mmCIF file of C-alpha atoms in Angstrom:
data_model
loop_
_atom_site.group_PDB
_atom_site.id
_atom_site.type_symbol
_atom_site.label_atom_id
_atom_site.label_comp_id
_atom_site.label_asym_id
_atom_site.label_seq_id
_atom_site.Cartn_x
_atom_site.Cartn_y
_atom_site.Cartn_z
ATOM 1 C CA ARG A 251 118.363 94.350 96.607
ATOM 2 C CA LYS A 252 114.847 93.705 95.298
ATOM 3 C CA GLU A 253 112.991 96.644 93.778
ATOM 4 C CA VAL A 254 110.051 96.272 96.169
ATOM 5 C CA GLU A 255 110.356 94.386 99.428
ATOM 6 C CA GLN A 256 107.771 93.232 101.924
ATOM 7 C CA ASP A 257 108.001 91.068 105.011
ATOM 8 C CA PRO A 258 106.020 87.963 104.005
ATOM 9 C CA GLY A 259 104.852 87.370 107.590
ATOM 10 C CA PRO A 260 102.513 85.866 108.563
ATOM 11 C CA PHE A 261 101.380 88.456 111.040
ATOM 12 C CA ASN A 262 99.111 86.751 113.576
ATOM 13 C CA VAL A 263 96.970 89.232 115.500
ATOM 14 C CA PRO A 264 93.810 89.014 117.637
ATOM 15 C CA GLU A 265 90.583 90.681 116.621
ATOM 16 C CA GLY A 266 90.602 94.347 117.543
ATOM 17 C CA ALA A 267 94.359 94.718 117.302
ATOM 18 C CA THR A 268 96.178 97.389 115.332
ATOM 19 C CA VAL A 269 98.709 96.096 112.833
ATOM 20 C CA ALA A 270 101.065 97.850 110.434
ATOM 21 C CA PHE A 271 102.968 96.684 107.378
ATOM 22 C CA ASN A 272 105.820 98.376 105.588
ATOM 23 C CA CYS A 273 106.941 98.114 102.004
ATOM 24 C CA THR A 274 110.331 99.438 100.891
ATOM 25 C CA TYR A 275 111.254 100.389 97.341
ATOM 26 C CA SER A 276 114.631 100.955 95.757
ATOM 27 C CA ASN A 277 113.920 103.395 92.924
ATOM 28 C CA SER A 278 113.813 106.966 94.219
ATOM 29 C CA ALA A 279 112.074 108.050 91.015
ATOM 30 C CA SER A 280 109.033 105.910 91.828
ATOM 31 C CA GLN A 281 105.889 107.879 91.260
ATOM 32 C CA SER A 282 102.770 106.040 92.327
ATOM 33 C CA PHE A 283 101.961 103.645 95.111
ATOM 34 C CA PHE A 284 99.058 101.348 95.918
ATOM 35 C CA TRP A 285 97.997 98.710 98.366
ATOM 36 C CA TYR A 286 96.100 95.675 97.085
ATOM 37 C CA ARG A 287 94.490 92.869 99.036
ATOM 38 C CA GLN A 288 94.555 89.283 97.786
ATOM 39 C CA ASP A 289 92.539 86.492 99.352
ATOM 40 C CA CYS A 290 93.734 82.916 99.007
ATOM 41 C CA ARG A 291 93.532 81.761 95.382
ATOM 42 C CA LYS A 292 91.692 84.920 94.364
ATOM 43 C CA GLU A 293 92.616 87.942 92.297
ATOM 44 C CA PRO A 294 94.207 91.079 93.831
ATOM 45 C CA LYS A 295 91.743 93.841 94.645
ATOM 46 C CA LEU A 296 92.628 97.484 95.076
ATOM 47 C CA LEU A 297 92.549 98.495 98.722
ATOM 48 C CA MET A 298 93.762 102.059 98.428
ATOM 49 C CA SER A 299 96.087 104.422 96.658
ATOM 50 C CA VAL A 300 98.866 106.014 98.690
ATOM 51 C CA TYR A 301 99.173 109.769 98.526
ATOM 52 C CA SER A 302 102.144 111.874 99.556
ATOM 53 C CA SER A 303 100.219 113.486 102.393
ATOM 54 C CA GLY A 304 98.935 110.151 103.649
ATOM 55 C CA ASN A 305 95.353 109.025 103.390
ATOM 56 C CA GLU A 306 92.749 107.202 105.396
ATOM 57 C CA ASP A 307 89.810 105.019 104.450
ATOM 58 C CA GLY A 308 87.853 103.870 107.469
ATOM 59 C CA ARG A 309 90.078 101.608 109.535
ATOM 60 C CA PHE A 310 92.890 101.741 106.977
ATOM 61 C CA THR A 311 95.617 104.389 106.813
ATOM 62 C CA ALA A 312 98.311 104.550 104.157
ATOM 63 C CA GLN A 313 101.453 106.638 104.395
ATOM 64 C CA LEU A 314 104.372 107.414 102.110
ATOM 65 C CA ASN A 315 107.853 108.262 103.303
ATOM 66 C CA ARG A 316 109.856 109.371 100.279
ATOM 67 C CA ALA A 317 112.998 110.175 102.243
ATOM 68 C CA SER A 318 113.272 106.623 103.543
ATOM 69 C CA GLN A 319 111.605 105.107 100.473
ATOM 70 C CA TYR A 320 108.837 103.133 102.049
ATOM 71 C CA ILE A 321 105.072 103.024 102.229
ATOM 72 C CA SER A 322 103.036 101.725 105.115
ATOM 73 C CA LEU A 323 99.566 100.366 105.759
ATOM 74 C CA LEU A 324 97.975 100.584 109.183
ATOM 75 C CA ILE A 325 94.876 98.574 110.023
ATOM 76 C CA ARG A 326 92.991 99.514 113.186
ATOM 77 C CA ASP A 327 90.452 97.357 115.008
ATOM 78 C CA SER A 328 91.304 94.247 112.967
ATOM 79 C CA LYS A 329 88.435 92.016 111.857
ATOM 80 C CA LEU A 330 88.509 88.326 111.038
ATOM 81 C CA SER A 331 87.634 89.320 107.468
ATOM 82 C CA ASP A 332 90.874 91.317 107.198
ATOM 83 C CA SER A 333 92.784 88.032 106.968
ATOM 84 C CA ALA A 334 94.444 88.127 103.556
ATOM 85 C CA THR A 335 97.711 88.903 101.793
ATOM 86 C CA TYR A 336 98.452 92.604 101.372
ATOM 87 C CA LEU A 337 100.441 93.523 98.284
ATOM 88 C CA CYS A 338 102.156 96.840 97.771
ATOM 89 C CA VAL A 339 102.600 98.138 94.249
ATOM 90 C CA VAL A 340 105.133 100.713 93.173
ATOM 91 C CA ILE A 341 105.010 102.371 89.790
ATOM 92 C CA MET A 342 108.597 102.926 88.756
ATOM 93 C CA GLY A 343 109.355 106.228 87.123
ATOM 94 C CA GLY A 344 112.190 107.070 84.793
ATOM 95 C CA GLY A 345 110.008 106.742 81.721
ATOM 96 C CA SER A 346 109.156 103.059 82.009
ATOM 97 C CA TYR A 347 106.146 103.195 84.329
ATOM 98 C CA ILE A 348 106.354 99.470 85.031
ATOM 99 C CA PRO A 349 104.221 98.473 88.041
ATOM 100 C CA THR A 350 106.191 96.344 90.472
ATOM 101 C CA PHE A 351 104.460 94.259 93.108
ATOM 102 C CA GLY A 352 105.931 93.164 96.381
ATOM 103 C CA ARG A 353 105.554 89.492 97.277
ATOM 104 C CA GLY A 354 102.875 90.384 99.818
ATOM 105 C CA THR A 355 102.468 90.275 103.577
ATOM 106 C CA SER A 356 100.170 87.640 105.017
ATOM 107 C CA LEU A 357 97.824 88.736 107.803
ATOM 108 C CA ILE A 358 95.910 86.276 109.968
ATOM 109 C CA VAL A 359 93.369 87.737 112.375
ATOM 110 C CA HIS A 360 92.217 85.225 114.999
ATOM 111 C CA PRO A 361 89.313 85.348 117.475
ATOM 112 C CA ASP B 217 78.514 96.100 85.287
ATOM 113 C CA ALA B 218 80.751 93.288 84.063
ATOM 114 C CA GLY B 219 84.149 93.119 85.635
ATOM 115 C CA VAL B 220 87.288 91.712 84.062
ATOM 116 C CA THR B 221 86.667 88.233 82.702
ATOM 117 C CA GLN B 222 89.313 85.680 81.795
ATOM 118 C CA SER B 223 89.183 82.315 80.096
ATOM 119 C CA PRO B 224 89.862 79.525 80.612
ATOM 120 C CA THR B 225 89.999 79.305 84.411
ATOM 121 C CA HIS B 226 92.355 76.328 84.391
ATOM 122 C CA LEU B 227 94.595 74.837 81.748
ATOM 123 C CA ILE B 228 97.033 71.942 81.637
ATOM 124 C CA LYS B 229 99.712 71.805 78.947
ATOM 125 C CA THR B 230 102.949 69.962 78.344
ATOM 126 C CA ARG B 231 106.405 71.359 77.729
ATOM 127 C CA GLY B 232 106.935 72.748 74.248
ATOM 128 C CA GLN B 233 103.265 73.417 73.593
ATOM 129 C CA GLN B 234 101.709 76.779 72.943
ATOM 130 C CA VAL B 235 98.861 78.399 74.863
ATOM 131 C CA THR B 236 96.462 81.307 74.353
ATOM 132 C CA LEU B 237 94.728 83.008 77.254
ATOM 133 C CA ARG B 238 91.882 85.472 76.851
ATOM 134 C CA CYS B 239 90.703 88.561 78.686
ATOM 135 C CA SER B 240 87.782 90.959 78.418
ATOM 136 C CA PRO B 241 88.286 94.231 80.272
ATOM 137 C CA LYS B 242 85.880 95.837 82.695
ATOM 138 C CA SER B 243 83.179 97.862 80.984
ATOM 139 C CA GLY B 244 84.492 101.331 80.161
ATOM 140 C CA HIS B 245 88.150 100.319 80.315
ATOM 141 C CA ASP B 246 90.369 100.416 77.246
ATOM 142 C CA THR B 247 93.749 99.282 78.589
ATOM 143 C CA VAL B 248 94.737 95.724 79.413
ATOM 144 C CA SER B 249 97.784 94.503 81.306
ATOM 145 C CA TRP B 250 98.940 90.928 81.830
ATOM 146 C CA TYR B 251 100.717 89.552 84.877
ATOM 147 C CA GLN B 252 102.284 86.248 85.892
ATOM 148 C CA GLN B 253 101.962 85.223 89.537
ATOM 149 C CA ALA B 254 103.995 82.290 90.799
ATOM 150 C CA LEU B 255 103.005 80.622 94.052
ATOM 151 C CA GLY B 256 103.961 82.720 97.062
ATOM 152 C CA GLN B 257 105.034 85.678 94.939
ATOM 153 C CA GLY B 258 103.478 88.934 93.857
ATOM 154 C CA PRO B 259 102.250 89.399 90.293
ATOM 155 C CA GLN B 260 104.963 90.200 87.740
ATOM 156 C CA PHE B 261 104.127 92.594 84.925
ATOM 157 C CA ILE B 262 104.341 91.025 81.468
ATOM 158 C CA PHE B 263 103.022 93.781 79.184
ATOM 159 C CA GLN B 264 100.307 96.345 78.616
ATOM 160 C CA TYR B 265 98.107 96.939 75.573
ATOM 161 C CA TYR B 266 96.357 100.108 74.556
ATOM 162 C CA GLU B 267 94.901 101.015 71.168
ATOM 163 C CA GLU B 268 95.848 97.542 69.952
ATOM 164 C CA GLU B 269 99.544 98.145 70.555
ATOM 165 C CA GLU B 270 101.986 96.917 73.175
ATOM 166 C CA ARG B 271 102.851 100.014 75.223
ATOM 167 C CA GLN B 272 104.990 98.713 78.047
ATOM 168 C CA ARG B 273 106.794 95.446 78.564
ATOM 169 C CA GLY B 274 108.272 93.795 81.616
ATOM 170 C CA ASN B 275 111.233 91.459 81.749
ATOM 171 C CA PHE B 276 109.739 88.517 79.862
ATOM 172 C CA PRO B 277 111.160 86.703 76.809
ATOM 173 C CA ASP B 278 109.738 86.949 73.311
ATOM 174 C CA ARG B 279 107.948 83.636 73.853
ATOM 175 C CA PHE B 280 105.347 85.806 75.560
ATOM 176 C CA SER B 281 103.325 87.806 73.086
ATOM 177 C CA GLY B 282 99.954 89.428 73.024
ATOM 178 C CA HIS B 283 97.267 91.095 71.076
ATOM 179 C CA GLN B 284 94.478 93.557 71.680
ATOM 180 C CA PHE B 285 91.337 93.651 69.573
ATOM 181 C CA PRO B 286 89.199 96.651 68.567
ATOM 182 C CA ASN B 287 86.694 95.797 71.333
ATOM 183 C CA TYR B 288 89.587 96.133 73.845
ATOM 184 C CA SER B 289 89.699 92.434 74.670
ATOM 185 C CA SER B 290 93.127 90.865 74.701
ATOM 186 C CA GLU B 291 95.010 87.611 74.304
ATOM 187 C CA LEU B 292 98.224 86.403 75.853
ATOM 188 C CA ASN B 293 100.173 83.812 73.870
ATOM 189 C CA VAL B 294 103.015 81.775 75.249
ATOM 190 C CA ASN B 295 105.092 79.595 72.927
ATOM 191 C CA ALA B 296 107.457 76.728 73.702
ATOM 192 C CA LEU B 297 106.103 76.294 77.202
ATOM 193 C CA LEU B 298 108.543 75.542 80.018
ATOM 194 C CA LEU B 299 107.864 73.983 83.385
ATOM 195 C CA GLY B 300 108.627 77.386 84.935
ATOM 196 C CA ASP B 301 105.700 78.925 83.081
ATOM 197 C CA SER B 302 103.336 77.220 85.506
ATOM 198 C CA ALA B 303 101.612 80.080 87.306
ATOM 199 C CA LEU B 304 98.459 82.101 87.707
ATOM 200 C CA TYR B 305 98.085 84.506 84.789
ATOM 201 C CA LEU B 306 96.189 87.629 85.667
ATOM 202 C CA CYS B 307 94.663 90.183 83.377
ATOM 203 C CA ALA B 308 94.003 93.684 84.666
ATOM 204 C CA SER B 309 92.186 96.546 83.000
ATOM 205 C CA SER B 310 92.230 100.271 83.521
ATOM 206 C CA SER B 311 91.079 103.438 81.836
ATOM 207 C CA GLY B 312 93.819 105.087 79.810
ATOM 208 C CA THR B 313 97.445 104.220 79.338
ATOM 209 C CA GLY B 314 98.762 105.609 82.552
ATOM 210 C CA LEU B 315 99.979 102.803 84.725
ATOM 211 C CA ASN B 316 99.321 105.224 87.542
ATOM 212 C CA GLN B 317 95.704 104.225 87.170
ATOM 213 C CA PRO B 318 94.479 101.613 89.652
ATOM 214 C CA GLN B 319 93.984 98.289 87.958
ATOM 215 C CA HIS B 320 91.047 95.914 88.197
ATOM 216 C CA PHE B 321 91.988 92.260 88.023
ATOM 217 C CA GLY B 322 90.222 89.246 86.636
ATOM 218 C CA ASP B 323 90.084 85.908 88.451
ATOM 219 C CA GLY B 324 93.043 84.645 86.482
ATOM 220 C CA THR B 325 93.908 81.545 84.490
ATOM 221 C CA ARG B 326 95.786 78.861 86.363
ATOM 222 C CA LEU B 327 98.259 77.276 83.949
ATOM 223 C CA SER B 328 99.981 74.029 84.798
ATOM 224 C CA ILE B 329 102.811 72.666 82.666
ATOM 225 C CA LEU B 330 103.560 68.960 82.894
#
């Protein structure tokens, strides 16, 4: 089993739709979690951190479920400009603190 | 406010050669991490430098080495290049050693091995 797994997609949704991605992780000692966005042939950019209590930033909501070992990203009212690959990052604990990226989930928002 | 800058943007090498990639961190950041991103995959952590020392290392062979300078800039060196080393190499900077800190990425260096 991979340390961090994401459905690669692509998720094809119309403008205005709500879409959610999950990211599962295998190490229960994982300590920190992030979502990054990567446009085609560009560098990853931080979208948001994921806090234990869940957090929201405008149309984006991130949640952490430690019991089931996954994080989620919900995007409401999708825009064409949301089309990108969404990468989850898990910081493994146990003393190593190595950041592990998922392979990313591709989102395509169409008119 | 200068972000993370990397050079060169593209590079073509042949098997067995050696390559050096360069990175200047975002202003105010003192920690640099290097990643390798193959096509269709997420970035893989190579190593992190802080105070001119390697602090953390991912699962990469000794052919991959690095350096950090007093001005916080960093180099990634790869020896004895293999075809499988073809990838986008990303540099990310943060403030402090904690990998819990969000990282800011540069545009990357696209390395092609022929």
